[in-house]
Tab-separated table of C-alpha atoms in Angstrom:
chain	number	residue	atom	x	y	z
A	1	MET	CA	0.000	0.000	0.000
A	2	ALA	CA	1.006	3.560	-0.581
A	3	CYS	CA	1.099	5.900	2.395
A	4	SER	CA	-0.519	9.306	2.685
A	5	SER	CA	1.454	12.406	3.474
A	6	ALA	CA	0.324	12.154	7.072
A	7	GLY	CA	1.792	8.719	7.436
A	8	GLY	CA	-1.503	6.709	7.451
A	9	VAL	CA	-3.276	4.919	4.618
A	10	ASP	CA	-5.875	7.064	2.904
A	11	ALA	CA	-9.119	5.512	1.722
A	12	SER	CA	-10.629	8.501	-0.053
A	13	GLY	CA	-10.364	9.939	-3.495
A	14	VAL	CA	-11.543	7.179	-5.882
A	15	GLY	CA	-14.300	5.615	-3.931
A	16	GLY	CA	-14.369	1.895	-3.312
A	17	ALA	CA	-12.508	-0.243	-5.805
A	18	ALA	CA	-14.216	-3.366	-7.032
A	19	ALA	CA	-12.879	-6.705	-6.135
A	20	GLN	CA	-11.199	-8.426	-9.002
A	21	GLY	CA	-13.517	-10.442	-11.189
A	22	GLY	CA	-16.560	-8.172	-11.472
A	23	THR	CA	-17.310	-4.892	-13.115
A	24	SER	CA	-17.907	-2.142	-10.714
A	25	GLY	CA	-20.093	0.822	-11.064
A	26	GLU	CA	-18.959	4.384	-10.821
A	27	GLY	CA	-18.013	4.281	-7.186
A	28	GLY	CA	-19.395	6.644	-4.644
A	29	GLU	CA	-17.725	9.956	-4.100
A	30	GLY	CA	-14.918	10.053	-1.620
A	31	GLY	CA	-16.837	11.754	1.130
A	32	GLU	CA	-19.513	9.034	1.336
A	33	GLY	CA	-17.380	5.945	1.508
A	34	GLY	CA	-20.578	3.922	1.618
A	35	GLU	CA	-21.337	1.209	-0.886
A	36	GLY	CA	-18.647	1.952	-3.355
A	37	GLY	CA	-20.429	0.541	-6.424
A	38	GLU	CA	-21.734	-2.852	-7.373
A	39	SER	CA	-19.377	-5.636	-7.943
A	40	GLY	CA	-19.691	-8.202	-10.620
A	41	GLU	CA	-20.339	-11.798	-10.018
A	42	GLY	CA	-17.680	-13.701	-8.308
A	43	GLY	CA	-16.525	-10.936	-6.020
A	44	GLU	CA	-17.831	-9.068	-3.100
A	45	SER	CA	-17.953	-5.353	-3.285
A	46	GLY	CA	-15.703	-3.422	-0.950
A	47	THR	CA	-17.288	-1.290	1.639
A	48	GLY	CA	-14.829	1.498	1.304
A	49	GLY	CA	-13.265	1.302	4.747
A	50	THR	CA	-14.486	2.629	8.017
A	51	SER	CA	-14.997	6.064	6.579
A	52	GLY	CA	-14.761	7.043	2.997
A	53	ALA	CA	-13.113	10.285	3.972
A	54	GLY	CA	-10.243	8.445	5.582
A	55	GLY	CA	-9.390	11.482	7.615
A	56	THR	CA	-9.043	14.810	5.958
A	57	GLY	CA	-6.195	14.139	3.602
A	58	GLY	CA	-7.854	12.812	0.479
A	59	ALA	CA	-5.566	14.361	-2.057
A	60	GLY	CA	-2.597	12.287	-2.994
A	61	GLY	CA	-3.717	9.286	-0.994
A	62	GLY	CA	-3.178	5.727	-2.008
A	63	VAL	CA	-5.767	3.562	-3.687
A	64	ILE	CA	-7.215	0.630	-1.820
A	65	THR	CA	-6.892	-2.428	-3.970
A	66	GLY	CA	-9.906	-4.278	-2.651
A	67	GLY	CA	-11.184	-5.856	0.509
A	68	SER	CA	-11.179	-3.761	3.622
A	69	GLY	CA	-10.183	-0.164	3.246
A	70	GLY	CA	-7.457	-0.021	5.876
A	71	SER	CA	-6.838	2.498	8.571
A	72	SER	CA	-7.438	6.171	8.164
A	73	GLY	CA	-5.790	9.414	9.066
A	74	SER	CA	-2.559	9.652	10.979
A	75	GLY	CA	-0.959	6.270	11.167
A	76	GLY	CA	2.362	5.501	12.939
A	77	ALA	CA	5.328	7.691	11.975
A	78	PRO	CA	8.117	5.969	10.072
A	79	SER	CA	11.264	5.085	12.040
A	80	CYS	CA	14.034	7.679	11.887
A	81	ALA	CA	17.003	6.979	9.642
A	82	ALA	CA	19.884	9.299	10.559
A	83	VAL	CA	22.581	10.336	8.135
A	84	ALA	CA	26.134	10.123	9.520
A	85	GLN	CA	29.106	12.370	8.898
A	86	GLN	CA	32.454	11.260	10.271
A	87	ALA	CA	34.211	13.686	12.581
A	88	ASP	CA	37.819	12.585	12.377
A	89	ALA	CA	39.548	12.298	15.710
A	90	GLN	CA	42.335	14.798	15.379
A	91	ILE	CA	45.708	13.512	16.544
A	92	LEU	CA	48.253	16.279	16.799
A	93	PRO	CA	51.803	15.837	15.556
A	94	ALA	CA	54.490	15.570	18.240
A	95	ASP	CA	57.904	17.240	18.296
A	96	ILE	CA	60.228	15.721	20.894
A	97	ILE	CA	63.515	17.348	21.870
A	98	TRP	CA	65.939	15.011	23.649
A	99	VAL	CA	68.595	16.718	25.766
A	100	VAL	CA	71.241	14.112	26.587
A	101	ASP	CA	74.126	14.737	28.971
A	102	THR	CA	77.215	13.397	27.159
A	103	SER	CA	79.706	13.979	29.969
A	104	GLY	CA	82.109	11.184	30.887
A	105	SER	CA	79.940	9.719	33.648
A	106	MET	CA	77.088	9.161	31.183
A	107	SER	CA	78.733	6.772	28.698
A	108	GLU	CA	76.617	3.792	29.701
A	109	GLU	CA	73.393	5.818	29.683
A	110	MET	CA	74.202	7.206	26.229
A	111	GLY	CA	74.289	3.632	25.003
A	112	PHE	CA	70.864	2.969	26.500
A	113	VAL	CA	69.451	6.054	24.772
A	114	GLN	CA	70.936	4.986	21.458
A	115	GLN	CA	69.506	1.463	21.808
A	116	ASN	CA	65.999	2.563	22.748
A	117	MET	CA	65.437	5.638	20.595
A	118	ASN	CA	64.246	3.782	17.499
A	119	ASN	CA	61.744	1.677	19.448
A	120	PHE	CA	60.520	4.823	21.178
A	121	ALA	CA	59.898	6.657	17.899
A	122	GLN	CA	58.385	3.632	16.142
A	123	GLY	CA	56.016	3.025	19.055
A	124	ILE	CA	54.659	6.559	18.687
A	125	LEU	CA	54.421	6.320	14.905
A	126	SER	CA	52.553	3.001	15.164
A	127	VAL	CA	49.540	4.660	16.805
A	128	GLY	CA	49.216	7.251	14.058
A	129	ILE	CA	51.177	10.136	15.566
A	130	ASP	CA	53.394	12.100	13.184
A	131	VAL	CA	56.577	12.487	15.238
A	132	ARG	CA	59.750	14.488	14.796
A	133	VAL	CA	62.766	13.980	17.015
A	134	VAL	CA	65.461	16.530	17.817
A	135	LEU	CA	68.535	15.178	19.602
A	136	LEU	CA	70.660	17.710	21.468
A	137	ALA	CA	73.807	15.700	22.088
A	138	GLU	CA	77.394	15.604	20.981
A	139	HIS	CA	78.006	13.984	17.604
A	140	PHE	CA	79.476	10.506	17.709
A	141	GLU	CA	83.273	10.406	17.702
A	142	CYS	CA	85.699	7.554	18.270
A	143	PRO	CA	88.747	8.003	20.556
A	144	PRO	CA	91.911	9.029	18.678
A	145	ILE	CA	93.822	6.016	20.000
A	146	PHE	CA	92.640	2.592	18.774
A	147	GLY	CA	89.511	4.235	17.428
A	148	CYS	CA	86.124	2.805	18.287
A	149	ASN	CA	87.740	-0.472	19.360
A	150	ASN	CA	89.473	1.125	22.322
A	151	PRO	CA	88.522	-1.099	25.295
A	152	LEU	CA	89.206	1.600	27.874
A	153	ILE	CA	87.772	4.748	26.303
A	154	PRO	CA	84.229	4.594	24.903
A	155	PRO	CA	83.228	6.730	21.915
A	156	ASP	CA	81.835	10.173	22.599
A	157	GLY	CA	78.362	11.241	21.553
A	158	ILE	CA	75.450	9.422	19.979
A	159	CYS	CA	74.749	8.116	16.472
A	160	LEU	CA	71.342	6.642	15.681
A	161	PRO	CA	70.885	3.814	13.182
A	162	PRO	CA	67.961	3.597	10.741
A	163	PRO	CA	65.043	3.969	10.524
A	164	LEU	CA	65.099	7.090	12.699
A	165	GLY	CA	68.704	8.081	12.047
A	166	SER	CA	70.690	7.717	8.861
A	167	GLY	CA	73.330	5.573	10.538
A	168	LYS	CA	76.039	7.564	8.728
A	169	CYS	CA	78.076	8.526	11.735
A	170	PRO	CA	78.807	11.143	12.842
A	171	LEU	CA	76.250	12.870	10.597
A	172	ASP	CA	73.246	10.686	11.438
A	173	GLN	CA	70.667	13.406	10.790
A	174	ASN	CA	67.681	12.216	8.749
A	175	LEU	CA	65.459	15.164	7.827
A	176	PRO	CA	62.673	15.997	8.308
A	177	THR	CA	61.982	13.312	10.910
A	178	TYR	CA	65.246	13.418	12.849
A	179	TRP	CA	67.411	16.455	13.598
A	180	HIS	CA	70.781	16.177	15.338
A	181	PRO	CA	72.655	19.454	15.765
A	182	ASN	CA	76.087	19.029	17.346
A	183	VAL	CA	75.310	20.408	20.808
A	184	THR	CA	77.417	19.223	23.722
A	185	ILE	CA	75.349	18.972	26.907
A	186	GLY	CA	77.483	19.009	30.042
A	187	SER	CA	76.623	17.761	33.505
A	188	THR	CA	75.007	20.931	34.817
A	189	ASP	CA	74.320	23.275	31.862
A	190	GLY	CA	71.381	21.498	30.212
A	191	LEU	CA	68.826	24.282	30.655
A	192	GLU	CA	71.218	26.945	29.342
A	193	LYS	CA	72.126	24.812	26.316
A	194	ILE	CA	68.447	24.346	25.420
A	195	ILE	CA	68.083	28.127	25.305
A	196	SER	CA	71.340	28.934	23.508
A	197	SER	CA	71.024	26.222	20.829
A	198	TYR	CA	67.399	26.983	19.887
A	199	PRO	CA	68.268	28.761	16.585
A	200	GLU	CA	69.950	25.543	15.378
A	201	TRP	CA	66.855	23.356	15.633
A	202	LYS	CA	63.802	25.580	15.780
A	203	GLY	CA	63.078	24.726	12.134
A	204	ALA	CA	62.115	21.217	13.227
A	205	LEU	CA	59.144	22.442	15.275
A	206	ARG	CA	55.653	22.744	13.856
A	207	PRO	CA	53.051	25.277	15.007
A	208	ASP	CA	50.299	22.703	15.539
A	209	SER	CA	52.388	20.066	17.343
A	210	VAL	CA	52.687	19.157	20.999
A	211	LYS	CA	56.210	19.722	22.284
A	212	PHE	CA	58.100	17.564	24.737
A	213	VAL	CA	61.594	18.309	25.983
A	214	VAL	CA	63.184	15.201	27.528
A	215	ALA	CA	66.360	15.496	29.608
A	216	VAL	CA	68.592	12.501	30.330
A	217	THR	CA	71.266	13.187	32.934
A	218	ASP	CA	72.847	11.877	36.126
A	219	ASP	CA	73.309	15.444	37.410
A	220	ASP	CA	71.236	18.584	37.962
A	221	ALA	CA	70.831	21.911	36.141
A	222	ARG	CA	72.570	23.664	39.006
A	223	ALA	CA	75.006	26.041	37.265
A	224	GLY	CA	74.868	29.361	35.458
A	225	VAL	CA	71.770	31.487	35.086
A	226	TYR	CA	69.445	28.793	36.438
A	227	ALA	CA	71.459	27.836	39.518
A	228	PRO	CA	69.009	27.497	42.441
A	229	GLU	CA	71.053	29.821	44.661
A	230	ASN	CA	70.149	32.669	42.306
A	231	PHE	CA	66.496	32.512	43.367
A	232	PRO	CA	64.835	33.114	46.754
A	233	ASP	CA	62.724	29.984	46.370
A	234	GLY	CA	65.583	27.858	45.048
A	235	GLU	CA	64.698	25.109	42.563
A	236	LYS	CA	61.124	26.363	42.102
A	237	GLY	CA	62.355	29.797	41.055
A	238	SER	CA	64.993	28.295	38.780
A	239	ALA	CA	62.406	26.130	37.027
A	240	ALA	CA	59.921	28.993	36.667
A	241	LYS	CA	62.601	31.251	35.172
A	242	PHE	CA	63.601	28.640	32.593
A	243	ILE	CA	59.986	28.019	31.574
A	244	GLN	CA	59.485	31.765	31.138
A	245	ASP	CA	62.702	32.252	29.158
A	246	PHE	CA	62.218	29.242	26.906
A	247	THR	CA	58.604	30.112	26.076
A	248	ALA	CA	59.598	33.705	25.324
A	249	LEU	CA	61.969	32.521	22.570
A	250	ASP	CA	58.982	31.711	20.351
A	251	PRO	CA	55.622	32.010	22.153
A	252	GLY	CA	53.575	30.883	19.169
A	253	ILE	CA	55.538	27.641	19.005
A	254	LEU	CA	56.694	26.895	22.552
A	255	THR	CA	53.756	27.896	24.729
A	256	GLY	CA	52.455	24.837	26.546
A	257	PHE	CA	55.575	22.676	26.108
A	258	LYS	CA	56.075	19.811	28.555
A	259	MET	CA	59.389	18.917	30.142
A	260	SER	CA	60.025	15.262	30.880
A	261	GLY	CA	63.172	13.708	32.190
A	262	ILE	CA	65.220	10.713	33.212
A	263	TYR	CA	67.335	11.830	36.164
A	264	CYS	CA	68.266	10.671	39.647
A	265	PHE	CA	65.543	10.802	42.286
A	266	THR	CA	67.936	9.941	45.133
A	267	ASP	CA	71.634	10.093	45.892
A	268	CYS	CA	72.196	6.607	44.465
A	269	PRO	CA	75.536	5.217	43.211
A	270	ALA	CA	74.654	6.301	39.659
A	271	ALA	CA	73.956	9.884	40.710
A	272	ALA	CA	76.334	12.771	40.293
A	273	SER	CA	73.586	14.852	41.891
A	274	ILE	CA	69.843	14.547	42.559
A	275	GLY	CA	67.888	16.196	39.730
A	276	LYS	CA	65.994	18.721	41.844
A	277	VAL	CA	65.771	21.511	39.259
A	278	TRP	CA	64.842	19.062	36.504
A	279	ASP	CA	62.143	17.682	38.779
A	280	GLU	CA	60.667	21.132	39.343
A	281	VAL	CA	60.514	21.875	35.610
A	282	VAL	CA	58.787	18.533	35.003
A	283	ASN	CA	56.292	19.195	37.791
A	284	GLN	CA	55.507	22.726	36.615
A	285	THR	CA	54.918	21.703	32.989
A	286	GLY	CA	53.139	18.383	33.573
A	287	GLY	CA	55.624	16.037	31.956
A	288	VAL	CA	56.710	12.455	32.658
A	289	LYS	CA	59.643	11.484	34.880
A	290	GLY	CA	61.806	8.383	35.271
A	291	ASP	CA	64.447	7.470	37.833
A	292	LEU	CA	67.895	7.024	36.283
A	293	CYS	CA	69.021	5.310	39.500
A	294	LYS	CA	67.061	2.216	38.470
A	295	GLN	CA	69.020	1.862	35.223
A	296	GLN	CA	65.929	0.356	33.581
A	297	PHE	CA	65.405	2.435	30.491
A	298	GLN	CA	62.811	0.489	28.516
A	299	PRO	CA	59.947	0.992	31.062
A	300	ILE	CA	60.806	4.699	31.250
A	301	PHE	CA	60.805	5.035	27.471
A	302	ASN	CA	57.423	3.263	27.399
A	303	ASP	CA	56.017	5.729	29.954
A	304	LEU	CA	57.358	8.643	27.919
A	305	ALA	CA	55.734	7.266	24.764
A	306	LYS	CA	52.400	6.946	26.569
A	307	GLY	CA	52.725	10.542	27.798
A	308	VAL	CA	53.351	11.758	24.263
A	309	GLN	CA	50.411	9.735	22.959
A	310	LYS	CA	48.079	11.194	25.575
A	311	ALA	CA	49.219	14.762	24.904
A	312	ALA	CA	48.986	14.346	21.131
A	313	THR	CA	45.465	12.943	21.226
A	314	LEU	CA	42.879	15.682	20.856
A	315	ASP	CA	41.173	17.079	23.920
A	316	CYS	CA	37.974	15.127	23.287
A	317	SER	CA	36.351	17.855	21.231
A	318	TRP	CA	35.222	17.521	17.618
A	319	LYS	CA	34.071	20.236	15.264
A	320	ILE	CA	30.574	19.556	13.992
A	321	PRO	CA	30.939	18.651	10.300
A	322	PRO	CA	28.617	20.167	7.701
A	323	PRO	CA	25.367	18.188	7.353
A	324	PRO	CA	25.084	15.930	4.305
A	325	ASP	CA	23.255	17.178	1.213
A	326	GLY	CA	19.569	17.535	1.869
A	327	GLN	CA	20.037	17.849	5.634
A	328	THR	CA	20.031	20.928	7.835
A	329	PHE	CA	21.638	21.329	11.227
A	330	ASP	CA	19.161	21.232	14.096
A	331	PRO	CA	20.832	20.866	17.516
A	332	LYS	CA	17.856	18.846	18.738
A	333	LEU	CA	18.290	16.320	15.924
A	334	VAL	CA	21.913	15.293	16.460
A	335	ASN	CA	23.408	12.138	17.954
A	336	VAL	CA	26.936	10.866	18.429
A	337	LYS	CA	28.289	7.387	17.736
A	338	TYR	CA	31.729	6.032	18.662
A	339	THR	CA	33.330	3.238	16.645
A	340	SER	CA	36.338	1.624	18.284
A	341	GLY	CA	39.499	0.650	16.450
A	342	GLY	CA	38.226	-2.924	16.638
A	343	GLY	CA	34.978	-2.033	14.855
A	344	GLY	CA	32.547	-2.072	17.795
A	345	GLU	CA	29.885	0.656	17.744
A	346	GLU	CA	28.509	2.499	20.749
A	347	ASP	CA	26.006	5.330	21.154
A	348	ILE	CA	27.143	8.256	23.266
A	349	PHE	CA	24.192	9.938	24.925
A	350	PHE	CA	23.563	13.661	25.309
A	351	ALA	CA	24.186	15.581	28.531
A	352	ALA	CA	22.779	19.089	28.695
A	353	SER	CA	26.001	20.462	30.213
A	354	PRO	CA	29.302	19.256	31.682
A	355	ALA	CA	27.603	19.191	35.066
A	356	ASP	CA	25.164	16.602	33.718
A	357	CYS	CA	27.891	14.150	32.692
A	358	ASP	CA	27.501	10.706	34.207
A	359	PRO	CA	30.641	9.507	36.069
A	360	GLY	CA	30.233	6.010	34.655
A	361	LYS	CA	28.321	6.397	31.397
A	362	GLY	CA	30.026	9.600	30.286
A	363	GLY	CA	28.104	11.401	27.536
A	364	TRP	CA	28.497	14.355	25.194
A	365	TYR	CA	27.460	18.004	25.185
A	366	TYR	CA	27.730	21.091	22.982
A	367	ASP	CA	30.561	23.578	23.408
A	368	ASN	CA	27.986	26.390	23.283
A	369	PRO	CA	24.319	25.322	23.515
A	370	ALA	CA	23.159	28.670	22.084
A	371	ASP	CA	25.424	28.421	19.029
A	372	PRO	CA	27.030	24.970	18.891
A	373	LYS	CA	30.184	24.548	16.827
A	374	ALA	CA	31.659	21.453	18.425
A	375	VAL	CA	30.749	18.258	20.240
A	376	GLN	CA	32.629	17.608	23.463
A	377	VAL	CA	32.586	14.400	25.486
A	378	CYS	CA	32.474	13.870	29.229
A	379	PRO	CA	35.548	12.701	31.185
A	380	ALA	CA	34.516	9.021	31.372
A	381	THR	CA	33.963	8.900	27.606
A	382	CYS	CA	37.088	10.967	26.906
A	383	GLY	CA	39.306	8.478	28.722
A	384	LYS	CA	37.971	5.604	26.647
A	385	ILE	CA	38.395	7.452	23.345
A	386	GLN	CA	41.895	8.744	24.121
A	387	ALA	CA	43.029	5.178	24.765
A	388	ASP	CA	41.941	4.237	21.231
A	389	THR	CA	43.751	6.403	18.681
A	390	LYS	CA	42.287	4.343	15.818
A	391	GLY	CA	38.682	4.913	16.875
A	392	LYS	CA	36.355	7.372	15.174
A	393	ILE	CA	33.410	9.593	16.024
A	394	ASP	CA	30.350	9.954	13.776
A	395	ILE	CA	27.912	12.848	14.072
A	396	LEU	CA	24.415	11.634	13.116
A	397	PHE	CA	21.937	14.145	11.703
A	398	GLY	CA	18.163	13.908	11.469
A	399	CYS	CA	16.933	11.972	14.513
A	400	ALA	CA	15.827	13.244	17.902
A	401	THR	CA	18.775	13.623	20.255
A	402	LYS	CA	19.035	10.744	22.742
A	403	PRO	CA	19.558	12.054	26.282
A	404	ILE	CA	21.607	10.203	28.841
A	405	GLU	CA	19.504	8.221	31.297
A	406	ILE	CA	20.600	8.885	34.862
A	407	ASN	CA	19.429	6.293	37.354
């Protein structure tokens, strides 16, 4: 049967149709709906339905093809079929600046950095993050006596093999992914060297990337301009001054950088000094820290990679994409669907405001209910999505918004 514009079946317009097999008369006019004409032999005449008028909407209605005339007027509304537009989960690129102390007491640790750097970078690339690495460390150089085979004197500096580095020591730079200016980082001058060497590697940094600076040292940044004794509040003042000075070099690029570090938490045998200033910079910028005293670099590198992944993943906010052709944006006719990297689909339900987020179920809300431009998700939902960099968010247009049900 054809449906009327009101959604129900309309019995008016042509009168009653004869059952097949007989010749009908001129049927009654649509308003009467009574006897609908005489049928021929072999078929019973239809009675036109419960009311020939079938409601008020005669025009354009469907024709009853015999038998009972069906229901009139406003039948059940058809189920809603939303149209989806994918809102790509934006993953920011990451620029990571490694600051490696290459003083004599760090020869073993330099080897650990060299061994783990490729796995670190590949782990970040594998989750879809576009990463660039800057290494501030002395270029690799063999001792003048017996060369690199000298059993007593290890080579100076670092040279990274492929795929991150070129492996062509000492010039292992591999642009644009890997930058290695020849910057010698001493035991205590790391913060000053970051500042003074910036012109040599600033070209590696991208405006839209997250920036991590990662220090690896068995000492502390306790000399020169940033020596703690230069500040009334010691290490806190030293850290705050460095953050201010570094950001001021290029505010559009460096604002919001995070310092991470692998340094000594205690006065252990591996420590030249406890990394108190480094620790303050990490704390004040929200980075990741690892204890060099443990001499277990792989877990620390894994934690650093996770920190980069979390920072590079968008802040759980998606711009609302344009509606598909034939659709218009109505904030009351929008829904959100999350598809995991494994292919599972899940509805995310609407919360009127951040205060209405459910601690367990999460939800989503508009950035500005009066003039929405973006969909934002609640903390519980955000945590799930950030852990799945291969997931996606679809914005569904055309069906009534589904609110979160709070028990």
